[in-house]
Amino acid sequence: MVSDNGTELTSNAILKWQQDRRVKWHYIQPGKPMQNGFVERFNGRLCDECLNEHLFTSYNHAHQVIEAWRSDYNSERPHTSSNGLTPIEFAIRPKHDHNQNRANL
């Protein structure tokens, strides 16, 4: 597991959970968010496009809104990292395209 040094990920409860389950945990260097760039980008999108846009009235409301955003993000939305394909289109593309990266297209 890789995370930053935020208080939510360095609490005694998290440390005990990690130790009890023998999960290897690596903290990125303070002030170096690009050491965990994929998660930082995802967290930024989640905050900007979902969490900052809604005032949740209950746990169930939050669950419904976040699940709808997650479903759209993982199924419907084109991603630049997959050359503008949705995740489903990317998964079902022909096998001969699987090793190509954007630099080769």
JSON list of C-alpha atoms in Angstrom, two decimals:
[
{"chain": "A", "resi": 1, "resn": "MET", "atom": "CA", "xyz": [0.00, 0.00, 0.00]},
{"chain": "A", "resi": 2, "resn": "VAL", "atom": "CA", "xyz": [1.32, 3.44, -0.89]},
{"chain": "A", "resi": 3, "resn": "SER", "atom": "CA", "xyz": [-0.05, 6.61, 0.67]},
{"chain": "A", "resi": 4, "resn": "ASP", "atom": "CA", "xyz": [0.84, 10.09, 1.69]},
{"chain": "A", "resi": 5, "resn": "ASN", "atom": "CA", "xyz": [1.49, 11.09, 5.28]},
{"chain": "A", "resi": 6, "resn": "GLY", "atom": "CA", "xyz": [-1.96, 12.56, 5.89]},
{"chain": "A", "resi": 7, "resn": "THR", "atom": "CA", "xyz": [-3.40, 12.19, 9.35]},
{"chain": "A", "resi": 8, "resn": "GLU", "atom": "CA", "xyz": [-6.16, 9.92, 8.04]},
{"chain": "A", "resi": 9, "resn": "LEU", "atom": "CA", "xyz": [-3.51, 7.41, 6.93]},
{"chain": "A", "resi": 10, "resn": "THR", "atom": "CA", "xyz": [-1.15, 7.64, 9.90]},
{"chain": "A", "resi": 11, "resn": "SER", "atom": "CA", "xyz": [-3.66, 7.21, 12.72]},
{"chain": "A", "resi": 12, "resn": "ASN", "atom": "CA", "xyz": [-3.29, 4.46, 15.29]},
{"chain": "A", "resi": 13, "resn": "ALA", "atom": "CA", "xyz": [-6.38, 2.69, 13.88]},
{"chain": "A", "resi": 14, "resn": "ILE", "atom": "CA", "xyz": [-4.87, 2.52, 10.37]},
{"chain": "A", "resi": 15, "resn": "LEU", "atom": "CA", "xyz": [-1.49, 1.44, 11.71]},
{"chain": "A", "resi": 16, "resn": "LYS", "atom": "CA", "xyz": [-3.11, -1.33, 13.78]},
{"chain": "A", "resi": 17, "resn": "TRP", "atom": "CA", "xyz": [-5.23, -2.47, 10.80]},
{"chain": "A", "resi": 18, "resn": "GLN", "atom": "CA", "xyz": [-2.13, -2.59, 8.59]},
{"chain": "A", "resi": 19, "resn": "GLN", "atom": "CA", "xyz": [-0.12, -4.48, 11.20]},
{"chain": "A", "resi": 20, "resn": "ASP", "atom": "CA", "xyz": [-2.91, -6.98, 11.98]},
{"chain": "A", "resi": 21, "resn": "ARG", "atom": "CA", "xyz": [-3.26, -7.84, 8.29]},
{"chain": "A", "resi": 22, "resn": "ARG", "atom": "CA", "xyz": [0.46, -7.74, 7.52]},
{"chain": "A", "resi": 23, "resn": "VAL", "atom": "CA", "xyz": [-0.05, -5.17, 4.80]},
{"chain": "A", "resi": 24, "resn": "LYS", "atom": "CA", "xyz": [3.20, -3.60, 3.65]},
{"chain": "A", "resi": 25, "resn": "TRP", "atom": "CA", "xyz": [2.80, 0.15, 3.78]},
{"chain": "A", "resi": 26, "resn": "HIS", "atom": "CA", "xyz": [5.01, 2.70, 2.08]},
{"chain": "A", "resi": 27, "resn": "TYR", "atom": "CA", "xyz": [4.66, 6.42, 2.70]},
{"chain": "A", "resi": 28, "resn": "ILE", "atom": "CA", "xyz": [5.68, 8.82, -0.02]},
{"chain": "A", "resi": 29, "resn": "GLN", "atom": "CA", "xyz": [8.12, 11.56, 0.89]},
{"chain": "A", "resi": 30, "resn": "PRO", "atom": "CA", "xyz": [6.46, 14.66, 2.37]},
{"chain": "A", "resi": 31, "resn": "GLY", "atom": "CA", "xyz": [5.89, 17.27, -0.32]},
{"chain": "A", "resi": 32, "resn": "LYS", "atom": "CA", "xyz": [6.32, 14.74, -3.17]},
{"chain": "A", "resi": 33, "resn": "PRO", "atom": "CA", "xyz": [2.75, 13.99, -4.37]},
{"chain": "A", "resi": 34, "resn": "MET", "atom": "CA", "xyz": [3.98, 12.76, -7.75]},
{"chain": "A", "resi": 35, "resn": "GLN", "atom": "CA", "xyz": [5.45, 9.71, -6.04]},
{"chain": "A", "resi": 36, "resn": "ASN", "atom": "CA", "xyz": [1.81, 8.62, -5.88]},
{"chain": "A", "resi": 37, "resn": "GLY", "atom": "CA", "xyz": [0.63, 10.47, -9.00]},
{"chain": "A", "resi": 38, "resn": "PHE", "atom": "CA", "xyz": [-2.16, 8.14, -10.13]},
{"chain": "A", "resi": 39, "resn": "VAL", "atom": "CA", "xyz": [-3.90, 8.34, -6.77]},
{"chain": "A", "resi": 40, "resn": "GLU", "atom": "CA", "xyz": [-3.32, 12.09, -6.47]},
{"chain": "A", "resi": 41, "resn": "ARG", "atom": "CA", "xyz": [-4.91, 12.63, -9.89]},
{"chain": "A", "resi": 42, "resn": "PHE", "atom": "CA", "xyz": [-7.85, 10.35, -9.08]},
{"chain": "A", "resi": 43, "resn": "ASN", "atom": "CA", "xyz": [-8.43, 11.99, -5.69]},
{"chain": "A", "resi": 44, "resn": "GLY", "atom": "CA", "xyz": [-8.36, 15.42, -7.33]},
{"chain": "A", "resi": 45, "resn": "ARG", "atom": "CA", "xyz": [-10.96, 14.36, -9.91]},
{"chain": "A", "resi": 46, "resn": "LEU", "atom": "CA", "xyz": [-13.17, 12.75, -7.26]},
{"chain": "A", "resi": 47, "resn": "CYS", "atom": "CA", "xyz": [-13.06, 15.92, -5.15]},
{"chain": "A", "resi": 48, "resn": "ASP", "atom": "CA", "xyz": [-13.50, 18.38, -8.04]},
{"chain": "A", "resi": 49, "resn": "GLU", "atom": "CA", "xyz": [-16.18, 16.48, -9.94]},
{"chain": "A", "resi": 50, "resn": "CYS", "atom": "CA", "xyz": [-18.16, 14.85, -7.15]},
{"chain": "A", "resi": 51, "resn": "LEU", "atom": "CA", "xyz": [-17.43, 15.67, -3.52]},
{"chain": "A", "resi": 52, "resn": "ASN", "atom": "CA", "xyz": [-17.14, 19.45, -3.98]},
{"chain": "A", "resi": 53, "resn": "GLU", "atom": "CA", "xyz": [-20.32, 19.53, -6.09]},
{"chain": "A", "resi": 54, "resn": "HIS", "atom": "CA", "xyz": [-22.71, 17.97, -3.59]},
{"chain": "A", "resi": 55, "resn": "LEU", "atom": "CA", "xyz": [-23.96, 18.61, -0.09]},
{"chain": "A", "resi": 56, "resn": "PHE", "atom": "CA", "xyz": [-24.71, 15.17, 1.24]},
{"chain": "A", "resi": 57, "resn": "THR", "atom": "CA", "xyz": [-27.76, 14.86, 3.45]},
{"chain": "A", "resi": 58, "resn": "SER", "atom": "CA", "xyz": [-27.14, 11.32, 4.66]},
{"chain": "A", "resi": 59, "resn": "TYR", "atom": "CA", "xyz": [-24.81, 8.38, 4.32]},
{"chain": "A", "resi": 60, "resn": "ASN", "atom": "CA", "xyz": [-27.20, 6.80, 1.81]},
{"chain": "A", "resi": 61, "resn": "HIS", "atom": "CA", "xyz": [-27.30, 9.98, -0.27]},
{"chain": "A", "resi": 62, "resn": "ALA", "atom": "CA", "xyz": [-23.49, 10.13, -0.29]},
{"chain": "A", "resi": 63, "resn": "HIS", "atom": "CA", "xyz": [-23.32, 6.46, -1.26]},
{"chain": "A", "resi": 64, "resn": "GLN", "atom": "CA", "xyz": [-25.74, 6.96, -4.18]},
{"chain": "A", "resi": 65, "resn": "VAL", "atom": "CA", "xyz": [-23.99, 10.05, -5.55]},
{"chain": "A", "resi": 66, "resn": "ILE", "atom": "CA", "xyz": [-20.48, 8.62, -5.21]},
{"chain": "A", "resi": 67, "resn": "GLU", "atom": "CA", "xyz": [-21.55, 5.28, -6.72]},
{"chain": "A", "resi": 68, "resn": "ALA", "atom": "CA", "xyz": [-23.09, 7.05, -9.73]},
{"chain": "A", "resi": 69, "resn": "TRP", "atom": "CA", "xyz": [-19.85, 9.04, -10.21]},
{"chain": "A", "resi": 70, "resn": "ARG", "atom": "CA", "xyz": [-17.74, 5.88, -9.83]},
{"chain": "A", "resi": 71, "resn": "SER", "atom": "CA", "xyz": [-19.85, 3.99, -12.33]},
{"chain": "A", "resi": 72, "resn": "ASP", "atom": "CA", "xyz": [-19.56, 6.80, -14.87]},
{"chain": "A", "resi": 73, "resn": "TYR", "atom": "CA", "xyz": [-15.81, 7.14, -14.28]},
{"chain": "A", "resi": 74, "resn": "ASN", "atom": "CA", "xyz": [-15.14, 3.40, -14.59]},
{"chain": "A", "resi": 75, "resn": "SER", "atom": "CA", "xyz": [-17.56, 2.55, -17.41]},
{"chain": "A", "resi": 76, "resn": "GLU", "atom": "CA", "xyz": [-18.81, 5.45, -19.49]},
{"chain": "A", "resi": 77, "resn": "ARG", "atom": "CA", "xyz": [-16.23, 8.21, -19.51]},
{"chain": "A", "resi": 78, "resn": "PRO", "atom": "CA", "xyz": [-13.44, 8.30, -22.11]},
{"chain": "A", "resi": 79, "resn": "HIS", "atom": "CA", "xyz": [-9.98, 8.42, -20.54]},
{"chain": "A", "resi": 80, "resn": "THR", "atom": "CA", "xyz": [-7.01, 10.20, -22.06]},
{"chain": "A", "resi": 81, "resn": "SER", "atom": "CA", "xyz": [-4.71, 7.46, -20.75]},
{"chain": "A", "resi": 82, "resn": "SER", "atom": "CA", "xyz": [-6.53, 4.96, -22.99]},
{"chain": "A", "resi": 83, "resn": "ASN", "atom": "CA", "xyz": [-6.40, 7.20, -26.07]},
{"chain": "A", "resi": 84, "resn": "GLY", "atom": "CA", "xyz": [-9.93, 8.53, -25.58]},
{"chain": "A", "resi": 85, "resn": "LEU", "atom": "CA", "xyz": [-11.59, 5.14, -25.12]},
{"chain": "A", "resi": 86, "resn": "THR", "atom": "CA", "xyz": [-13.96, 4.31, -22.31]},
{"chain": "A", "resi": 87, "resn": "PRO", "atom": "CA", "xyz": [-12.65, 1.62, -19.94]},
{"chain": "A", "resi": 88, "resn": "ILE", "atom": "CA", "xyz": [-15.05, -0.90, -21.50]},
{"chain": "A", "resi": 89, "resn": "GLU", "atom": "CA", "xyz": [-13.91, -0.05, -25.04]},
{"chain": "A", "resi": 90, "resn": "PHE", "atom": "CA", "xyz": [-10.31, -0.28, -23.88]},
{"chain": "A", "resi": 91, "resn": "ALA", "atom": "CA", "xyz": [-10.89, -3.72, -22.33]},
{"chain": "A", "resi": 92, "resn": "ILE", "atom": "CA", "xyz": [-12.54, -5.20, -25.44]},
{"chain": "A", "resi": 93, "resn": "ARG", "atom": "CA", "xyz": [-10.20, -3.75, -28.08]},
{"chain": "A", "resi": 94, "resn": "PRO", "atom": "CA", "xyz": [-8.41, -6.27, -30.30]},
{"chain": "A", "resi": 95, "resn": "LYS", "atom": "CA", "xyz": [-5.51, -8.11, -28.68]},
{"chain": "A", "resi": 96, "resn": "HIS", "atom": "CA", "xyz": [-3.01, -6.72, -31.19]},
{"chain": "A", "resi": 97, "resn": "ASP", "atom": "CA", "xyz": [-3.68, -3.24, -29.72]},
{"chain": "A", "resi": 98, "resn": "HIS", "atom": "CA", "xyz": [-3.01, -4.25, -26.10]},
{"chain": "A", "resi": 99, "resn": "ASN", "atom": "CA", "xyz": [0.68, -3.36, -26.01]},
{"chain": "A", "resi": 100, "resn": "GLN", "atom": "CA", "xyz": [0.44, -0.09, -27.88]},
{"chain": "A", "resi": 101, "resn": "ASN", "atom": "CA", "xyz": [0.88, 3.10, -25.97]},
{"chain": "A", "resi": 102, "resn": "ARG", "atom": "CA", "xyz": [-0.13, 6.57, -27.05]},
{"chain": "A", "resi": 103, "resn": "ALA", "atom": "CA", "xyz": [3.37, 7.32, -28.34]},
{"chain": "A", "resi": 104, "resn": "ASN", "atom": "CA", "xyz": [2.94, 4.57, -30.93]},
{"chain": "A", "resi": 105, "resn": "LEU", "atom": "CA", "xyz": [-0.52, 5.58, -32.16]}
]
